[in-house]
Amino acid sequence: MATSQAAVGQDASLLARLEEARRRTDDLFRLLPPNSFYDRPIAERHRMIFYLGHLEAFDWNLLGTKFGLPGQNPAYNKLFAFGIDPVDGGLPSDTPADWPTIAQVENYNRGIRAQLDEALAGPGALAIADPEYGDALLHVAIEHRLMHAETLAYLLHNLPVDRKIQHPAPSHDPSPAPLQRQMTIPQGIATLGQPRDAGNFGWDNEFEMERHEVPSFSIDVFPVTNGQYLKFVQAGGYENQKYWTPEDWEWRRQQNLDHPHFWLPQSALAASDPDLKWNYQGMFGTTPLPLSWPVYVSYAEASAFAKWAGKHLPTEAQWHRAAYGTPQGGEREYPWGDSAPTPAQGNFHHQRWEPTPVDAHPKGASAFGVLDLLGNGWEWTSTRFGALNGFEPFPFYKGYSADFFDGMHFVIKGGSMRTDACMLRRPFRNWFQPHYPYIYTTFRCVEE
């Protein structure tokens, strides 16, 4: 079979991206000393050792069979195949002894990479092995790994500092929170998803396109900051049941929750401002609470704040309209226009371990002047995760989206400082449960 120069170039580009994605996840695992691989930073998730084997097992289960390669380790292929997403209970009960040694997993990983790299080395190899989905499979392997680079980052963030290889603690950021204001968004069209026939890669939940007529509304110019959220805490927002749904209140009560997950009472720590009484837990240490940074909270907490403020969370279509719409009625690829993302436009693509002030990237503003839409923190919407019209599951990964069309997950949009630039595309959709406070997820409010 002849292979065009364009196909060879595409192969080289995708293989280079795969290698870069591997470097990113390898670097994250290097932050773990050996005795931390069996820690479980988040009760609802696997131990770190699972993720060490999962990335290669996923690639093998996705790609290895396409080439008819001999199995590496069928038991490990199954053991490391799937993560877990328990909803309000059902926590895992495994012990460290239930897992292989680090050396065994690393040996498994090396074998898989060697076999896959050899199979992928030929021009158009994957397209020949799977003419229908070849390049899409490699895109899936790359973006799956990059998603886990972000998962690994927040898992590492939730490990105690003394369980990680030491790095400098975050610097104190005394910049004040900008005054929150709202921008009126006129009635217009919001397009969700992308057309299947355009030939662009997307996950199954990104297809097909839906056009929504969105009535006029107003939206916060900035995500809610720590400083703004502090007022909700000081006003007793966590003690007043009227701001919470019955399910959210019961969760808050059971967790004895009275502040965002990454906030720490200053108590025994030196307070730079005695009126604040809070520190922020960064990746490698604490710092006085940065009032200008976006607050990271669960959907339940974001919803309670919005009700306290007399507002509510945006729908997915409203968020799209504010982010990508224009006063002239058209839509952009990114909030700032159609040019590819650069560091001047937001805090994304693994640039930093911590957030930046919400007003730090004016060049990332949307056509309506809404800021900080991509990067610095995913944003909750009030839309429950579900299929777009014309949805078809990936035949090679049927459960990727469909397993979560359960009414118990909400769409989040935007991206965090650890989100790769490839997933800042307009149709990309992410989702989480409402009672999951461990991630880099913020929010902004709307009013009709």
Coordinates of N, CA, C and O in Angstrom, one line a residue, residues 235-305:
A235 N -20.2 34.6 56.2 CA -21.6 34.9 56.4 C -22.3 33.6 56.9 O -23.6 33.7 57.0
G236 N -21.6 32.5 57.1 CA -22.2 31.3 57.6 C -22.8 30.5 56.5 O -23.8 29.7 56.8
G237 N -22.4 30.6 55.3 CA -23.0 29.9 54.2 C -22.9 28.4 54.4 O -23.8 27.6 53.9
Y238 N -21.9 27.8 55.1 CA -21.8 26.4 55.3 C -22.7 25.9 56.5 O -22.9 24.7 56.7
E239 N -23.2 26.9 57.2 CA -24.1 26.5 58.4 C -25.6 26.7 58.1 O -26.4 26.3 58.9
N240 N -25.9 27.3 56.9 CA -27.3 27.6 56.6 C -27.8 26.7 55.6 O -27.5 26.7 54.4
Q241 N -28.7 25.8 56.0 CA -29.3 24.7 55.1 C -30.0 25.3 53.9 O -30.1 24.6 52.9
K242 N -30.6 26.5 54.0 CA -31.4 27.0 53.0 C -30.7 27.2 51.6 O -31.3 27.3 50.6
Y243 N -29.4 27.3 51.7 CA -28.6 27.5 50.4 C -28.3 26.1 49.7 O -27.7 26.2 48.6
W244 N -28.6 25.0 50.3 CA -28.1 23.7 49.9 C -29.3 22.8 49.5 O -30.4 22.9 50.2
T245 N -29.2 22.0 48.5 CA -30.2 21.0 48.3 C -30.2 20.0 49.4 O -29.2 19.9 50.1
P246 N -31.3 19.2 49.6 CA -31.2 18.2 50.7 C -30.1 17.2 50.5 O -29.4 16.9 51.5
E247 N -29.8 16.8 49.3 CA -28.7 15.8 49.1 C -27.3 16.5 49.4 O -26.5 15.9 50.0
D248 N -27.2 17.7 48.9 CA -25.9 18.4 49.1 C -25.7 18.7 50.6 O -24.6 18.6 51.1
W249 N -26.8 19.1 51.3 CA -26.7 19.4 52.7 C -26.3 18.1 53.5 O -25.5 18.2 54.4
E250 N -26.9 17.0 53.2 CA -26.5 15.8 53.9 C -25.1 15.4 53.6 O -24.4 15.0 54.5
W251 N -24.6 15.6 52.4 CA -23.2 15.4 52.1 C -22.3 16.3 52.9 O -21.3 15.9 53.5
R252 N -22.6 17.6 52.9 CA -21.9 18.6 53.7 C -21.8 18.2 55.2 O -20.8 18.3 55.8
R253 N -23.0 17.7 55.7 CA -23.1 17.4 57.1 C -22.2 16.1 57.4 O -21.5 16.1 58.4
Q254 N -22.3 15.1 56.5 CA -21.5 13.9 56.8 C -20.0 14.2 56.7 O -19.3 13.6 57.4
Q255 N -19.6 15.1 55.8 CA -18.2 15.4 55.6 C -17.7 16.4 56.7 O -16.5 16.7 56.7
N256 N -18.7 17.0 57.4 CA -18.4 18.0 58.4 C -17.6 19.2 57.7 O -16.6 19.7 58.2
L257 N -18.1 19.6 56.5 CA -17.4 20.5 55.7 C -17.8 21.9 56.0 O -19.0 22.3 56.2
D258 N -16.8 22.8 56.2 CA -17.1 24.2 56.5 C -16.2 25.2 55.7 O -16.2 26.3 56.0
H259 N -15.5 24.6 54.7 CA -14.6 25.5 53.9 C -14.2 24.7 52.7 O -14.2 23.5 52.7
P260 N -13.7 25.4 51.7 CA -13.2 24.7 50.5 C -12.0 23.8 50.8 O -11.3 24.0 51.7
H261 N -11.9 22.8 50.0 CA -10.9 21.7 50.2 C -9.5 22.2 50.3 O -8.7 21.7 51.2
F262 N -9.1 23.1 49.5 CA -7.7 23.5 49.5 C -7.4 24.7 50.5 O -6.3 25.2 50.6
W263 N -8.4 25.1 51.3 CA -8.2 26.1 52.3 C -7.8 25.4 53.6 O -8.3 24.3 53.9
L264 N -6.9 26.0 54.4 CA -6.5 25.5 55.7 C -6.7 26.5 56.7 O -6.2 27.7 56.5
P265 N -7.3 26.2 57.9 CA -7.3 27.2 59.0 C -5.9 27.6 59.4 O -5.0 26.7 59.5
Q266 N -5.6 28.9 59.6 CA -4.2 29.3 59.9 C -3.8 28.8 61.3 O -2.7 28.5 61.6
S267 N -4.7 28.8 62.2 CA -4.5 28.4 63.6 C -3.1 28.5 64.1 O -2.7 29.6 64.5
A268 N -2.3 27.4 64.1 CA -1.0 27.5 64.6 C 0.0 28.1 63.6 O 1.2 28.3 64.0
L269 N -0.4 28.4 62.4 CA 0.5 29.0 61.5 C 0.5 30.6 61.6 O -0.5 31.2 62.1
A270 N 1.6 31.2 61.2 CA 1.7 32.6 61.3 C 0.7 33.3 60.3 O 0.8 33.0 59.1
A271 N -0.1 34.2 60.8 CA -1.1 34.8 59.9 C -0.6 36.2 59.4 O -0.2 37.0 60.3
S272 N -0.5 36.4 58.1 CA -0.1 37.7 57.6 C -1.2 38.7 57.8 O -0.9 39.9 57.9
D273 N -2.4 38.2 57.8 CA -3.6 39.1 58.0 C -4.5 38.4 59.0 O -5.2 37.4 58.6
P274 N -4.6 38.8 60.3 CA -5.4 38.1 61.2 C -6.9 38.1 60.9 O -7.6 37.3 61.5
D275 N -7.3 38.9 60.0 CA -8.7 38.9 59.6 C -9.1 37.8 58.7 O -10.2 37.4 58.5
L276 N -8.1 37.2 58.0 CA -8.4 36.2 57.1 C -8.5 34.8 57.7 O -9.5 34.1 57.4
K277 N -7.6 34.4 58.5 CA -7.6 33.2 59.3 C -7.5 31.9 58.4 O -7.9 30.8 58.8
W278 N -7.1 32.1 57.1 CA -7.0 31.0 56.2 C -5.7 31.0 55.5 O -5.2 32.0 55.1
N279 N -5.2 29.8 55.2 CA -4.1 29.6 54.3 C -4.6 28.7 53.1 O -5.7 28.1 53.1
Y280 N -3.8 28.7 52.1 CA -4.1 27.9 50.9 C -3.0 26.8 50.8 O -1.8 27.0 51.0
Q281 N -3.5 25.5 50.6 CA -2.6 24.4 50.5 C -2.2 24.2 49.0 O -3.0 23.8 48.2
G282 N -1.0 24.6 48.7 CA -0.5 24.5 47.4 C 0.1 23.1 47.2 O 0.1 22.2 48.0
M283 N 0.6 22.9 46.0 CA 1.2 21.5 45.7 C 2.4 21.2 46.6 O 2.5 20.0 47.0
F284 N 3.2 22.2 46.9 CA 4.4 21.9 47.7 C 4.5 22.7 49.0 O 5.6 22.8 49.5
G285 N 3.4 23.2 49.5 CA 3.4 23.9 50.7 C 2.3 24.9 50.8 O 1.4 25.0 49.9
T286 N 2.2 25.6 51.9 CA 1.1 26.5 52.2 C 1.5 28.0 52.0 O 2.7 28.3 52.0
T287 N 0.5 28.8 51.7 CA 0.7 30.2 51.6 C -0.5 30.9 52.1 O -1.6 30.3 52.1
P288 N -0.4 32.2 52.6 CA -1.6 32.9 53.0 C -2.6 32.9 51.9 O -2.3 33.0 50.7
L289 N -3.9 32.7 52.2 CA -4.9 32.6 51.2 C -4.8 33.7 50.1 O -5.0 34.9 50.4
P290 N -4.6 33.3 48.9 CA -4.5 34.3 47.8 C -5.9 34.8 47.4 O -6.6 34.0 46.7
L291 N -6.3 36.0 47.7 CA -7.7 36.4 47.5 C -8.0 36.6 46.0 O -9.2 36.5 45.6
S292 N -7.0 36.8 45.2 CA -7.3 37.0 43.8 C -7.3 35.8 42.9 O -7.6 35.8 41.7
W293 N -7.0 34.6 43.5 CA -7.0 33.3 42.8 C -8.4 32.8 42.7 O -9.2 33.1 43.7
P294 N -8.8 32.0 41.7 CA -10.1 31.4 41.7 C -10.3 30.4 42.8 O -9.3 29.7 43.2
V295 N -11.5 30.3 43.4 CA -11.7 29.3 44.4 C -12.0 28.0 43.8 O -12.7 27.9 42.7
Y296 N -11.5 26.9 44.4 CA -11.8 25.5 43.9 C -12.7 24.9 44.8 O -12.4 24.6 46.0
V297 N -13.9 24.5 44.3 CA -14.9 23.9 45.1 C -15.7 22.9 44.3 O -15.6 22.8 43.1
S298 N -16.5 22.1 45.0 CA -17.4 21.1 44.4 C -18.6 21.8 43.8 O -18.8 23.0 44.1
Y299 N -19.3 21.1 43.0 CA -20.5 21.6 42.4 C -21.5 22.0 43.5 O -22.2 23.0 43.5
A300 N -21.6 21.2 44.6 CA -22.5 21.4 45.7 C -22.2 22.8 46.3 O -23.1 23.6 46.6
E301 N -20.9 23.0 46.5 CA -20.5 24.3 47.2 C -20.7 25.5 46.2 O -21.2 26.6 46.7
A302 N -20.4 25.3 44.9 CA -20.6 26.4 44.0 C -22.1 26.7 43.9 O -22.5 27.9 43.8
S303 N -23.0 25.7 43.9 CA -24.4 25.9 43.8 C -24.9 26.7 45.0 O -25.8 27.5 44.9
A304 N -24.4 26.3 46.2 CA -24.8 27.0 47.5 C -24.4 28.4 47.4 O -25.2 29.3 47.8
F305 N -23.2 28.7 47.0 CA -22.8 30.1 46.9 C -23.7 30.9 46.0 O -24.1 32.0 46.3

